[in-house]
mmCIF file of C-alpha atoms in Angstrom:
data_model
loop_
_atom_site.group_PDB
_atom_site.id
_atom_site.type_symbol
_atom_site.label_atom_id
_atom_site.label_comp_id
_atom_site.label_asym_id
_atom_site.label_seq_id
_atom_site.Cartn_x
_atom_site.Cartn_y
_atom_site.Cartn_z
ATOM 1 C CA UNK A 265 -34.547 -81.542 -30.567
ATOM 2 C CA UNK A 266 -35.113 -79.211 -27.627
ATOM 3 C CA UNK A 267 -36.962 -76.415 -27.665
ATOM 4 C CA UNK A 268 -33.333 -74.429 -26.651
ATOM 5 C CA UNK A 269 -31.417 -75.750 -29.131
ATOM 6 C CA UNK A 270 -34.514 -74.636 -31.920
ATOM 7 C CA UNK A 271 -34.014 -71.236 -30.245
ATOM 8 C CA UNK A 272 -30.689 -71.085 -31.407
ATOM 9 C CA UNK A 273 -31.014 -72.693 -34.630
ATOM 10 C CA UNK A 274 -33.699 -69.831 -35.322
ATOM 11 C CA UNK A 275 -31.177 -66.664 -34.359
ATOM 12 C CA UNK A 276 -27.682 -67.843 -35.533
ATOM 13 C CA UNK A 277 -28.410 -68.502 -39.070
ATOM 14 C CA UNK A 278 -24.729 -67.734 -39.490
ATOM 15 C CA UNK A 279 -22.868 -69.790 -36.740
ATOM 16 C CA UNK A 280 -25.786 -72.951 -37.277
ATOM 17 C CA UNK A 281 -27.592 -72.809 -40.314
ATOM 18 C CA UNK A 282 -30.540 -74.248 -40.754
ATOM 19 C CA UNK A 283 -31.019 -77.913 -42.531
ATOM 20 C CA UNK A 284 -33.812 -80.141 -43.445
ATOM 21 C CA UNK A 285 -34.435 -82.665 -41.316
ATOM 22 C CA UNK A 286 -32.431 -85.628 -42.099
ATOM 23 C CA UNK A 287 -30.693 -84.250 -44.636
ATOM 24 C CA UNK A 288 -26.723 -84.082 -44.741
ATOM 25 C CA UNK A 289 -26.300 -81.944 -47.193
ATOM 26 C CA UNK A 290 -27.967 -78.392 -47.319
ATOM 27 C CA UNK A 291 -30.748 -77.655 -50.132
ATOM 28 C CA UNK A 292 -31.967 -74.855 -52.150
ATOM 29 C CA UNK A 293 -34.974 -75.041 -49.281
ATOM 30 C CA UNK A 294 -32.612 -74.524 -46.709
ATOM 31 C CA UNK A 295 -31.157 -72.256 -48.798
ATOM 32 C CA UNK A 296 -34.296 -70.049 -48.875
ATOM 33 C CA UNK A 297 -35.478 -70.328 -45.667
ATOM 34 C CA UNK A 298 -31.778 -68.829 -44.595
ATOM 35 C CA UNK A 299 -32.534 -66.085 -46.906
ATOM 36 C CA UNK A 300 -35.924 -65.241 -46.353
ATOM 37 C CA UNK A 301 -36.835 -65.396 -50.074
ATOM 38 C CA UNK A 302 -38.890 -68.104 -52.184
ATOM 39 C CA UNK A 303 -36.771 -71.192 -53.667
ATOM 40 C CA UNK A 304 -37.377 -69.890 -56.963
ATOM 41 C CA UNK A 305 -35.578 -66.674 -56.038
ATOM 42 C CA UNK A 306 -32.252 -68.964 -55.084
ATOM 43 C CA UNK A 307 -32.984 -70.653 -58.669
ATOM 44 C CA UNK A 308 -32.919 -67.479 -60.282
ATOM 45 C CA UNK A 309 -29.598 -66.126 -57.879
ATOM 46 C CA UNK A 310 -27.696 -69.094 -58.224
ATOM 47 C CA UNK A 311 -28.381 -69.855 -61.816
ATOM 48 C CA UNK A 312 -27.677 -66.177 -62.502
ATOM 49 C CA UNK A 313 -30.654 -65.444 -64.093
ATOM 50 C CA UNK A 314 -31.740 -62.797 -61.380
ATOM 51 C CA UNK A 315 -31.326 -59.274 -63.010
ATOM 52 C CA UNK A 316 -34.578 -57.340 -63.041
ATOM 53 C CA UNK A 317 -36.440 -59.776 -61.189
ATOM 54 C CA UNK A 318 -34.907 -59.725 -57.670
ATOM 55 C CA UNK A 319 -33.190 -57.169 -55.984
ATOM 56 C CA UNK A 320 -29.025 -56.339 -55.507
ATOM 57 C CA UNK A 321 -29.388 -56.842 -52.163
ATOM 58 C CA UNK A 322 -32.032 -59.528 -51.835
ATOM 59 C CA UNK A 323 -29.157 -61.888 -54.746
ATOM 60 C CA UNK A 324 -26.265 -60.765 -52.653
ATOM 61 C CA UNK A 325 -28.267 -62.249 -49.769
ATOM 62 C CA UNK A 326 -29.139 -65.290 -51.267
ATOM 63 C CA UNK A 327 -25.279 -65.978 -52.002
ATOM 64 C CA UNK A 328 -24.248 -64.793 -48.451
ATOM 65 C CA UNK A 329 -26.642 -67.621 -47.160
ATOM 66 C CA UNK A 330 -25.328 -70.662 -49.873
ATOM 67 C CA UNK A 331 -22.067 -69.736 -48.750
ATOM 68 C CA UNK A 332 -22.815 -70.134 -45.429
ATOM 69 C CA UNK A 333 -24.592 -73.156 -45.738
ATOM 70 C CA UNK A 334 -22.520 -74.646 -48.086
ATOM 71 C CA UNK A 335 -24.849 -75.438 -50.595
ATOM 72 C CA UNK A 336 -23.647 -76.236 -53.750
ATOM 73 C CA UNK A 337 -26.555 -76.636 -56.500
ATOM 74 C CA UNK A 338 -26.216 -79.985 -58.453
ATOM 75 C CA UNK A 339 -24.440 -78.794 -61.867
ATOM 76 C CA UNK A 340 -24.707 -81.851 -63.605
ATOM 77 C CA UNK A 341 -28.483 -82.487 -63.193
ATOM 78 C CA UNK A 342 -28.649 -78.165 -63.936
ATOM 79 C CA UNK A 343 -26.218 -78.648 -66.951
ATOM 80 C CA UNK A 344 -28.289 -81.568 -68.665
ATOM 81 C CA UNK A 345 -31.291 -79.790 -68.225
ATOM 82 C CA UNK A 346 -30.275 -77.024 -69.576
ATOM 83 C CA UNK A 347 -28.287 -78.283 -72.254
ATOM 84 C CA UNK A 348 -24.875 -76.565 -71.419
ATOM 85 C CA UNK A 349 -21.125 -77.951 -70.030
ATOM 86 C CA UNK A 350 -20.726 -74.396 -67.930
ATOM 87 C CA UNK A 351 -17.095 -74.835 -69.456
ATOM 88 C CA UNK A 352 -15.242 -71.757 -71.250
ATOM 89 C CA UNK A 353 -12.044 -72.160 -73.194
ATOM 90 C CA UNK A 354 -9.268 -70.055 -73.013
ATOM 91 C CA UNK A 355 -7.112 -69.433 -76.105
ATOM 92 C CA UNK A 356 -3.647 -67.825 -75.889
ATOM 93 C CA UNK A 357 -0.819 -68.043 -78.463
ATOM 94 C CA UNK A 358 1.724 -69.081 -75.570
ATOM 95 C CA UNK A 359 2.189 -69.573 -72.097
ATOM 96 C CA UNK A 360 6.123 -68.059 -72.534
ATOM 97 C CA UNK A 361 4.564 -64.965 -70.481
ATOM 98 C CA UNK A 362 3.072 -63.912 -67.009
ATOM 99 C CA UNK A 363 0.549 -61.916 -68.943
ATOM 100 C CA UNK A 364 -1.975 -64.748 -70.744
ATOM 101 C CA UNK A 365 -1.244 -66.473 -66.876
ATOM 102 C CA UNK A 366 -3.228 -63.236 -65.335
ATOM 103 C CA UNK A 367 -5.809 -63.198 -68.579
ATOM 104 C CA UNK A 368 -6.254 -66.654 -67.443
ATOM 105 C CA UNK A 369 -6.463 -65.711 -63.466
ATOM 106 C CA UNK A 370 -8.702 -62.491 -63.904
ATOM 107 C CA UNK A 371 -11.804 -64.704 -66.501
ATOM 108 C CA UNK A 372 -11.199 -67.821 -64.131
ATOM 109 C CA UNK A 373 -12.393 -65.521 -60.854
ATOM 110 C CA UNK A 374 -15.844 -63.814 -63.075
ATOM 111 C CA UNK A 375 -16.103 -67.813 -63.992
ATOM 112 C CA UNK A 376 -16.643 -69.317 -61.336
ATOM 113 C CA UNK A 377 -18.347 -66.817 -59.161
ATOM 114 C CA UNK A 378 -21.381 -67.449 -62.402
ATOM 115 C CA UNK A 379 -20.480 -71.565 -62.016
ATOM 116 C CA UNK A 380 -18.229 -71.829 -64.906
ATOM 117 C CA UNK A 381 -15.054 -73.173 -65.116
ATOM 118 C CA UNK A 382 -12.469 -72.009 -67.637
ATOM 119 C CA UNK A 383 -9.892 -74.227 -69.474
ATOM 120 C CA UNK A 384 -7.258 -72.889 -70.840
ATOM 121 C CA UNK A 385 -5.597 -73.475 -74.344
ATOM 122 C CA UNK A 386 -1.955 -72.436 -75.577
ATOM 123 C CA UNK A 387 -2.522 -72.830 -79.169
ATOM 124 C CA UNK A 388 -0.236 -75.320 -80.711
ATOM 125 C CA UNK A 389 0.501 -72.990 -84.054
ATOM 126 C CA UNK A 390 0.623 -69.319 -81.924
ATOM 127 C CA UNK A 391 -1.601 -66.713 -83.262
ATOM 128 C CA UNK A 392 -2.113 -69.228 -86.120
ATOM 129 C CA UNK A 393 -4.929 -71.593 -86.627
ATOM 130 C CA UNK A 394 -6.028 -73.569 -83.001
ATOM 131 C CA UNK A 395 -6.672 -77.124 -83.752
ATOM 132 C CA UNK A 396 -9.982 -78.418 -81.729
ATOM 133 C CA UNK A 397 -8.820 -79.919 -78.458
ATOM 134 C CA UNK A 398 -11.659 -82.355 -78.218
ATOM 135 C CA UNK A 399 -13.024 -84.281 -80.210
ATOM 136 C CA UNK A 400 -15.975 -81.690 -80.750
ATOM 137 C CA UNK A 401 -15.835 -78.409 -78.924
ATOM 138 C CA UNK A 402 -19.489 -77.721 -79.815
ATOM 139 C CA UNK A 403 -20.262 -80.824 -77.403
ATOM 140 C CA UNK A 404 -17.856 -79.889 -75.055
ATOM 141 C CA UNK A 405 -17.945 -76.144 -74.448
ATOM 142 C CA UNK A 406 -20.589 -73.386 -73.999
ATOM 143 C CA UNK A 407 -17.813 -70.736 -75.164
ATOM 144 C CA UNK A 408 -14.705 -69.526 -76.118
ATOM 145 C CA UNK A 409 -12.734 -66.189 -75.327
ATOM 146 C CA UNK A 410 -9.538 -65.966 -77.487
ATOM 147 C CA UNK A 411 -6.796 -63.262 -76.666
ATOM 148 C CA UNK A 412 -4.404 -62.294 -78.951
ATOM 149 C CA UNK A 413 -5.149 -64.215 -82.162
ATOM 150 C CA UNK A 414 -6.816 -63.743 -85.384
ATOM 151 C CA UNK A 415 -11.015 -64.770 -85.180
ATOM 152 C CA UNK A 416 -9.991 -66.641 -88.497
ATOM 153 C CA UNK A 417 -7.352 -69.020 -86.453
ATOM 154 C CA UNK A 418 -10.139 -69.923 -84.498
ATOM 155 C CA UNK A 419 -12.787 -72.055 -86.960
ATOM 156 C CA UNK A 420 -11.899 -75.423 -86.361
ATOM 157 C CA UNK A 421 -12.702 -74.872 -82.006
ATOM 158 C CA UNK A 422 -15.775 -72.247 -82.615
ATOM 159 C CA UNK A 423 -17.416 -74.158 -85.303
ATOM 160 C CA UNK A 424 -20.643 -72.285 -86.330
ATOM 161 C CA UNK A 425 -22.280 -72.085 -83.348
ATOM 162 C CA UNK A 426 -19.958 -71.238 -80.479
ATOM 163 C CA UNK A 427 -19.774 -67.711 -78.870
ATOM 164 C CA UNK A 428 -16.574 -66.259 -79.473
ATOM 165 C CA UNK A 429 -15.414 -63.183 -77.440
ATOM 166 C CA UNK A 430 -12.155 -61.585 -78.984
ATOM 167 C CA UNK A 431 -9.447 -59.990 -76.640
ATOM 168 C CA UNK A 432 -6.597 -57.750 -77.658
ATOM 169 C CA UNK A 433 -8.018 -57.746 -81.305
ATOM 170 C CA UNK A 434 -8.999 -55.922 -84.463
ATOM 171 C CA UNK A 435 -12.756 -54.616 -84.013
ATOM 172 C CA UNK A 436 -13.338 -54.560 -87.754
ATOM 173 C CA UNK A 437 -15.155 -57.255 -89.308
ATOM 174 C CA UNK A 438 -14.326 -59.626 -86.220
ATOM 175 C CA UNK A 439 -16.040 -63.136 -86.238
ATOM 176 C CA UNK A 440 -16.837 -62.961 -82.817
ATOM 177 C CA UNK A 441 -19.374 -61.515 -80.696
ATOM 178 C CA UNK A 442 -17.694 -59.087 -79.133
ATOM 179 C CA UNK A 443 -14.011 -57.668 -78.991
ATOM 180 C CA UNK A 444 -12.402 -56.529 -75.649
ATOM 181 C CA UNK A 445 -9.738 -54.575 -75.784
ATOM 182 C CA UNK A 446 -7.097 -52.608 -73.906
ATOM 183 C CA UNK A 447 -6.423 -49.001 -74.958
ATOM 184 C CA UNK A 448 -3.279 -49.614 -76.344
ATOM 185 C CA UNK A 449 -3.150 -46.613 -78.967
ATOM 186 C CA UNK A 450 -3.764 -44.323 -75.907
ATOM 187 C CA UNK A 451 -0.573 -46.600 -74.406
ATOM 188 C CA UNK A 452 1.818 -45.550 -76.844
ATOM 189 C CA UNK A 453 0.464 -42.018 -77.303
ATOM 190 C CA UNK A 454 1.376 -41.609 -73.173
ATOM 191 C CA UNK A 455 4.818 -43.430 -74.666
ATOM 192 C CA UNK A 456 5.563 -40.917 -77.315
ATOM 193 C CA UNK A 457 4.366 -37.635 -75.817
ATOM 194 C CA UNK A 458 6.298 -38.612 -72.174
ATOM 195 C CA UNK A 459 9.424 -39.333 -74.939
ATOM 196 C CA UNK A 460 8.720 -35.739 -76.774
ATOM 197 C CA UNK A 461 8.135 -33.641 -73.517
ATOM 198 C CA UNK A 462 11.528 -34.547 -72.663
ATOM 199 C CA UNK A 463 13.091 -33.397 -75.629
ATOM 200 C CA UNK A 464 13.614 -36.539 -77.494
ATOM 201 C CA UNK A 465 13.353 -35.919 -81.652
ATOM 202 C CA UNK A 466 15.377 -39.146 -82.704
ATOM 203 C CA UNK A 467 13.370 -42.234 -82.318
ATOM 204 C CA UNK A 468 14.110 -46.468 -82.861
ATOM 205 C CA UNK A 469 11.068 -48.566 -82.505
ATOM 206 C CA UNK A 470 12.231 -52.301 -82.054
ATOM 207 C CA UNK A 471 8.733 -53.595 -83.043
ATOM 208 C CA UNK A 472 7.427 -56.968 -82.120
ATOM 209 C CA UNK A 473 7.960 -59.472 -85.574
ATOM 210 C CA UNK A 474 4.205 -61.024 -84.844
ATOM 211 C CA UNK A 475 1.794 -60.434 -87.598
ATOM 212 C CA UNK A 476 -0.894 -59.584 -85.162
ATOM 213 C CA UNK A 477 -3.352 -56.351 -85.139
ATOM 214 C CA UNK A 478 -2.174 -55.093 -81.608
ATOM 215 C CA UNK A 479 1.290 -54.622 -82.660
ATOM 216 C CA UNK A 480 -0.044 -52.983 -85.905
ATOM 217 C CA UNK A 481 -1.599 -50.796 -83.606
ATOM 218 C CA UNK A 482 1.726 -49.633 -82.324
ATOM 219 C CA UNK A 483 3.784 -49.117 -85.350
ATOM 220 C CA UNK A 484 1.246 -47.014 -86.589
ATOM 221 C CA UNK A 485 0.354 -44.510 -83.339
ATOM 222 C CA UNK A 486 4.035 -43.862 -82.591
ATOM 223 C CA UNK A 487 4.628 -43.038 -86.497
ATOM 224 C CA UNK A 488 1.566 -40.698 -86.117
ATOM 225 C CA UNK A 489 2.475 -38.719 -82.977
ATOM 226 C CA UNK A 490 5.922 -38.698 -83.325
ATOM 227 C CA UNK A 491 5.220 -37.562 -87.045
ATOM 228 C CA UNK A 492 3.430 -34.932 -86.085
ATOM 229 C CA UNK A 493 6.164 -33.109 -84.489
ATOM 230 C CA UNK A 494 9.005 -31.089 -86.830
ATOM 231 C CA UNK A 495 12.022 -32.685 -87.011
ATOM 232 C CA UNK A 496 11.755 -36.001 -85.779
ATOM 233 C CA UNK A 497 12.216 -39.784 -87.297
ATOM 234 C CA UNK A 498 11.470 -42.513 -86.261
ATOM 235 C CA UNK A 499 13.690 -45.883 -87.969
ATOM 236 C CA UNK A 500 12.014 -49.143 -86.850
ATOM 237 C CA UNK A 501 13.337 -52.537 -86.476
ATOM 238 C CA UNK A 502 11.416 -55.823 -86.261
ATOM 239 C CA UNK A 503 12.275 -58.809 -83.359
ATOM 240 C CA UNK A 504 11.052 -62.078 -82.146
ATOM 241 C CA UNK A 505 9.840 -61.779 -78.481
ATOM 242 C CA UNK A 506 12.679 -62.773 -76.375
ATOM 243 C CA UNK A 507 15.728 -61.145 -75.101
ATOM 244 C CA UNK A 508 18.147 -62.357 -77.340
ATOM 245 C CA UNK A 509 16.397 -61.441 -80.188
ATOM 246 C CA UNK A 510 15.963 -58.138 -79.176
ATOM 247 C CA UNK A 511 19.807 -57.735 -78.325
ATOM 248 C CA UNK A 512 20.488 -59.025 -81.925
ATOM 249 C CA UNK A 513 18.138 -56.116 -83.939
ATOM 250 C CA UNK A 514 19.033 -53.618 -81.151
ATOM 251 C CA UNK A 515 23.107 -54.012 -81.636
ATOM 252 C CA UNK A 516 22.346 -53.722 -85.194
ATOM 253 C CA UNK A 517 20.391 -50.661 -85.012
ATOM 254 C CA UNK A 518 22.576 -48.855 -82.143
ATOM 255 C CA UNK A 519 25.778 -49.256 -84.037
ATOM 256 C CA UNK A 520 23.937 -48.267 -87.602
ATOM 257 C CA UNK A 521 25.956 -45.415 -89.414
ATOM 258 C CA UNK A 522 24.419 -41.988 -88.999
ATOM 259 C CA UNK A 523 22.577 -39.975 -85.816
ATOM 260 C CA UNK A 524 22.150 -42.236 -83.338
ATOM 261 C CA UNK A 525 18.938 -42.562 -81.821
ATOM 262 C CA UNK A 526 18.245 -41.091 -78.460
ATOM 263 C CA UNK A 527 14.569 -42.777 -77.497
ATOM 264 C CA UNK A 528 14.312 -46.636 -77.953
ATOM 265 C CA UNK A 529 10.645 -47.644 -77.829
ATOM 266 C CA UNK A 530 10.174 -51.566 -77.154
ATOM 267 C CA UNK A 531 6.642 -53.100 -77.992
ATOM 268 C CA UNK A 532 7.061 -55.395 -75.391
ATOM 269 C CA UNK A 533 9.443 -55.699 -71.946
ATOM 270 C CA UNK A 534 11.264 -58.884 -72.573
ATOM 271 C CA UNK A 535 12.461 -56.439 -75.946
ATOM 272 C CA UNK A 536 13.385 -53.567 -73.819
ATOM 273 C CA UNK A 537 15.086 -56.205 -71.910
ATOM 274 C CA UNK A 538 17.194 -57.016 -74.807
ATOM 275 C CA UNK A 539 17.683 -53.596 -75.868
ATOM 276 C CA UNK A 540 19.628 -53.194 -72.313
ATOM 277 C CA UNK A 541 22.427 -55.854 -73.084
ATOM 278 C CA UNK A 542 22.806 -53.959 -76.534
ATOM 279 C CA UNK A 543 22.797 -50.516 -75.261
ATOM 280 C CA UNK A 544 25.291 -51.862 -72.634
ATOM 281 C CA UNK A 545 27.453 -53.919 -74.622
ATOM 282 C CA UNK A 546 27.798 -50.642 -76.891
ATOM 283 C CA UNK A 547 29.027 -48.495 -73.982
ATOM 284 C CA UNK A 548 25.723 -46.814 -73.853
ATOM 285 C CA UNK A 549 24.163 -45.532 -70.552
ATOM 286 C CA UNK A 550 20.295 -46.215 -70.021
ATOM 287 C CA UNK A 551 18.834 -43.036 -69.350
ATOM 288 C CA UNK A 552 21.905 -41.096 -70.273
ATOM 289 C CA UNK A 553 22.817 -41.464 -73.445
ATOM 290 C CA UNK A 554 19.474 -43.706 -74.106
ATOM 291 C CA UNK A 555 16.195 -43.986 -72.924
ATOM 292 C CA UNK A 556 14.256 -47.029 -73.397
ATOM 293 C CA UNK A 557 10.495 -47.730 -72.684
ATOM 294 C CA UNK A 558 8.845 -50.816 -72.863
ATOM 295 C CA UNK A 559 5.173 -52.255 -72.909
ATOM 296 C CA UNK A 560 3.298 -54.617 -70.523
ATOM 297 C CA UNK A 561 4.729 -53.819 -66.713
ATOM 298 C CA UNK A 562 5.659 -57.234 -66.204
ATOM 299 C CA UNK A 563 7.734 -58.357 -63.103
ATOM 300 C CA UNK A 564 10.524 -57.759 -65.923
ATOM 301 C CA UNK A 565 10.351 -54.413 -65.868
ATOM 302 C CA UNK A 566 10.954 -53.339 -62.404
ATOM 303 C CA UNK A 567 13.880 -56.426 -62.100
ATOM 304 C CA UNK A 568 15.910 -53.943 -64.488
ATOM 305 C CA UNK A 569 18.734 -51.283 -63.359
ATOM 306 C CA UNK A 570 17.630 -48.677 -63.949
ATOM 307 C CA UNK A 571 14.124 -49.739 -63.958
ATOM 308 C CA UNK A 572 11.839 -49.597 -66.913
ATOM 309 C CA UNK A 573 9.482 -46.886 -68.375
ATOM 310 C CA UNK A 574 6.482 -49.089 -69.612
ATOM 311 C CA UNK A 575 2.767 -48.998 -69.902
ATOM 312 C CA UNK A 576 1.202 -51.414 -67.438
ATOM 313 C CA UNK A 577 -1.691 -53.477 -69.140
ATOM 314 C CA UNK A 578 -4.112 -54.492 -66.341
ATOM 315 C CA UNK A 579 -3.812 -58.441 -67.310
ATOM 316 C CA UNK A 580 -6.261 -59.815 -64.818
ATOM 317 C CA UNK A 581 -8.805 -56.752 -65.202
ATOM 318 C CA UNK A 582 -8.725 -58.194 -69.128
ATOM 319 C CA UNK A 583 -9.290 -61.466 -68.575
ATOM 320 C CA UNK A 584 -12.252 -60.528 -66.280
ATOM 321 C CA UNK A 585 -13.716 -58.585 -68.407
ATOM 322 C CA UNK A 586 -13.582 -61.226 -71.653
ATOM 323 C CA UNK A 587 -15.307 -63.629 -69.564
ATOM 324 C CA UNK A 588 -17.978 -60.915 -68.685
ATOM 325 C CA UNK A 589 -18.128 -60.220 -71.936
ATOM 326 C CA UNK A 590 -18.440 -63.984 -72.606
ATOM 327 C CA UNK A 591 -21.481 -64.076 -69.702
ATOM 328 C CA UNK A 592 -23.649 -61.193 -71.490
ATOM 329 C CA UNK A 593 -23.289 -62.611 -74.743
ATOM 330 C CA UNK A 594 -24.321 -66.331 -73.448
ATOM 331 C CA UNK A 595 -27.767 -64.347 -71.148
ATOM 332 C CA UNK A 596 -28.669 -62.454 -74.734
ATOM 333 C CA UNK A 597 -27.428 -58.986 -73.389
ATOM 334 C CA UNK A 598 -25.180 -56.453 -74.881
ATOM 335 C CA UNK A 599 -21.780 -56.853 -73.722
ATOM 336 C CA UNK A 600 -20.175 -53.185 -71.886
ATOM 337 C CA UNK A 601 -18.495 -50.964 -74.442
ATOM 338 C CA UNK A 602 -15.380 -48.855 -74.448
ATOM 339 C CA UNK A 603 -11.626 -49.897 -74.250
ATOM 340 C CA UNK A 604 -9.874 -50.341 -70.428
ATOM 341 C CA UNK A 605 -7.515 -47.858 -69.811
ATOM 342 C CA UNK A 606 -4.373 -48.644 -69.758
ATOM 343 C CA UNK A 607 -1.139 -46.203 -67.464
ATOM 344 C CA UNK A 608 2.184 -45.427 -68.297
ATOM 345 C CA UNK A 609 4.369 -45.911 -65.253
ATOM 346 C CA UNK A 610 7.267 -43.703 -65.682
ATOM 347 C CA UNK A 611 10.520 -45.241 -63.791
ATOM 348 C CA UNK A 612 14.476 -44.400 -63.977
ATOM 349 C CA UNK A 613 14.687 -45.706 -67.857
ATOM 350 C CA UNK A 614 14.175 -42.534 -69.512
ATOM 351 C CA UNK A 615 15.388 -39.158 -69.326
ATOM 352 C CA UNK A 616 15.882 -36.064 -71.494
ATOM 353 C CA UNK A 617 18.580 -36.401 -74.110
ATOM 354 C CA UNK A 618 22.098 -35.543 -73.530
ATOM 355 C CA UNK A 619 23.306 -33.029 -75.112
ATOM 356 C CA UNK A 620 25.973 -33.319 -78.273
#
C-alpha cells in the first residue's frame, strides 16, 4: 500500500476504517484501534459490561466505531462461553391489540441495542397458565418479561431459575424480580376528576370482564374518587373486550329503568367503542347527552366521531422499560423504581352534562 493511501486510511477513520491486514471482516482490534481504547475496553462496551469502568463517552465511542466498521462480535462463540442464549421471551395474553405489538416494539429496540433478541409469546390460555414453548425454556432462554398476566400462569416457562420481570401487574407478593408498571390509578383519577370538574355526578363503569389486577385497579380508584364526592353513584357493568360485547352490556345499562347515567367510563377503547353503537342506537348524543372516556389511546380512539377522551398508555416506553428492567436484573443491579406516567388526552367525547 502507498504511503498516500496509509495517509488516508490514518485521518478518515469514518469514510475508510481501518482493517487488519488480510482480514475481510473487521475485529475487536480494529475495533480498538478506531477507538483509541484497549481491546478489553470494546469487550467490556460491547458485552455491556462497561459501567464504572469506562467512561459515557469513551462506550459511546467504542459503539460509534463498531458501527462504522461493521463489526459484529461472534455471539455464538460469546454465548457458549458465557453460558447464555441472549434470547428474551415475550409473554402477552393476545395479539387481538396494537398495544402488546408496541410492548413488543419498545423491549425489542433496548434488546438488541444490549445483543438480545426478544421472542414473543401470545399465550395459548390468555392471562391463564403459558405452556413452555420449547422443549425446556431454561435451555433455551436467559429471561422472560410477561405483561399482563398472573406470575402464577407463568411456572411451567420460568421454571425455578429464570428471571421473570412482571409488566402491568400486582406488586404484592409477585414471583418475579421486578414489576413494571404504568400509573394506571393516577389514569383513572385524571378520568374521574376531568368527569367531576365538568359537573358529572351520575356515573356507568363498563368494566373489562378479565380477572386481572390492572382492571382491579380501575374498579376500585373510580369507586374511590367518585365516592368521595356527595351525591354521586357509580353502577358498573362487566364486558368481554370487543365491540360487540361492549354494545351488548352498554344497551343494557343505557336503557336500565331509573336516572340515566350521564358519564360512561370504558376500561378499555375497543369498550368505549361499543358503548358508541349503544349510545347511538338509543338516540343518545356523545358528548351531549353522554360522555364517554376510554383507556389506552389506541388508533381506535381518534378513528371515532366525536373522538375519544382516553388515557394514552405509552406502549413502547413499557416494553422498553421491562426489558431494562430485564437487563439490570440479568447484570445483578437494582432495577429503576417508580411507575411511568401515564396522560389523559381530553378530545370531543366528553362534555358537561345537559341539563334536565
Amino acid at each position: 500500500m502507498c504511503a498516500v493511501h496509509q495517509s488516508r486510511r490514518r485521518t478518515s477513520r469514518r469514510s475508510d476504517p481501518p482493517v487488519s491486514p488480510g482480514s475481510t471482516r473487521p475485529t475487536s482490534r480494529d475495533v480498538a484501534q478506531a477507538a483509541g481504547v484497549s481491546q478489553a475496553a470494546v469487550s467490556l462496551v460491547l458485552g455491556d459490561k462497561w459501567r464504572g469502568r469506562v467512561s459515557e463517552t469513551t462506550a459511546e465511542r467504542v459503539r460509534e466505531a463498531a458501527r462504522d466498521l461493521g463489526y459484529r462480535p461472534n455471539l455464538a462463540a460469546r454465548n457458549l462461553r458465557l453460558g447464555r442464549t441472549r434470547t428474551v421471551l415475550l409473554v402477552v395474553p393476545a395479539l387481538t391489540t396494537e398495544f402488546f405489538a408496541g410492548v413488543y416494539t419498545g423491549a425489542a429496540r433496548v434488546a438488541a441495542d444490549h445483543g438480545f433478541g426478544v421472542v414473543l409469546y401470545p399465550s395459548p390460555e390468555g392471562i391463564g397458565p403459558a405452556r413452555d414453548p420449547f422443549a425446556s425454556a431454561q435451555a433455551a432462554l436467559d429471561g422472560v418479561i410477561a405483561s399482563s398476566m398472573a406470575a402464577d400462569a407463568l411456572t411451567a416457562i420460568r421454571g425455578d431459575q429464570l428471571p421473570l420481570v412482571m409488566l402491568d401487574s400486582d406488586p404484592e407478593g409477585s414471583l418475579g424480580a421486578a414489576t413494571v408498571n404504568l400509573d394506571i390509578t393516577d389514569g383513572v383519577r385524571q378520568v374521574a376528576e376531568h368527569l367531576l370538574d365538568l359537573g358529572h355526578r351520575h356515573f356507568l363503569h363498563l368494566a373489562a370482564d378479565v380477572p386481572s389486577w390492572t382492571f382491579e385497579v380501575r374498579g376500585r380508584e373510580l369507586a374511590a374518587r367518585v365516592g368521595a364526592v356527595p351525591g354521586t353513584s357509580v353502577r358498573t357493568v362487566h364486558a368481554p373486550i370487543s365491540i360487540d360485547d361492549a354494545l351488548t352490556a352498554a344497551s343494557t345499562a343505557l336503557a336500565a329503568p331509573g336516572p340515566r347515567p350521564t358519564a360512561l367510563v370504558c376500561d378499555d377503547d375497543k369498550l368505549a367503542a361499543g358503548a358508541y353503537k349503544a349510545a347511538r342506537r338509543l338516540g343518545l348524543r356523545v358528548p351531549d347527552d353522554l360522555s364517554v372516556t376510554g383507556l389506552d389511546d389506541l388508533a381506535l380512539a381518534t378513528a371515532l366521531d366525536p373522538e375519544l377522551t382516553t388515557v394514552r398508555l405509552d406502549a413502547e416506553l413499557f416494553g422498553e422499560h421491562g426489558m431494562r428492567a430485564l437487563l439490570a436484573v440479568l447484570e445483578g443491579r437494582t432495577p429503576d423504581a417508580g411507575d411511568i406516567p401515564v396522560e389523559l388526552v381530553v378530545r370531543g367525547s366528553t362534555a358537561p352534562p345537559s341539563t334536565p
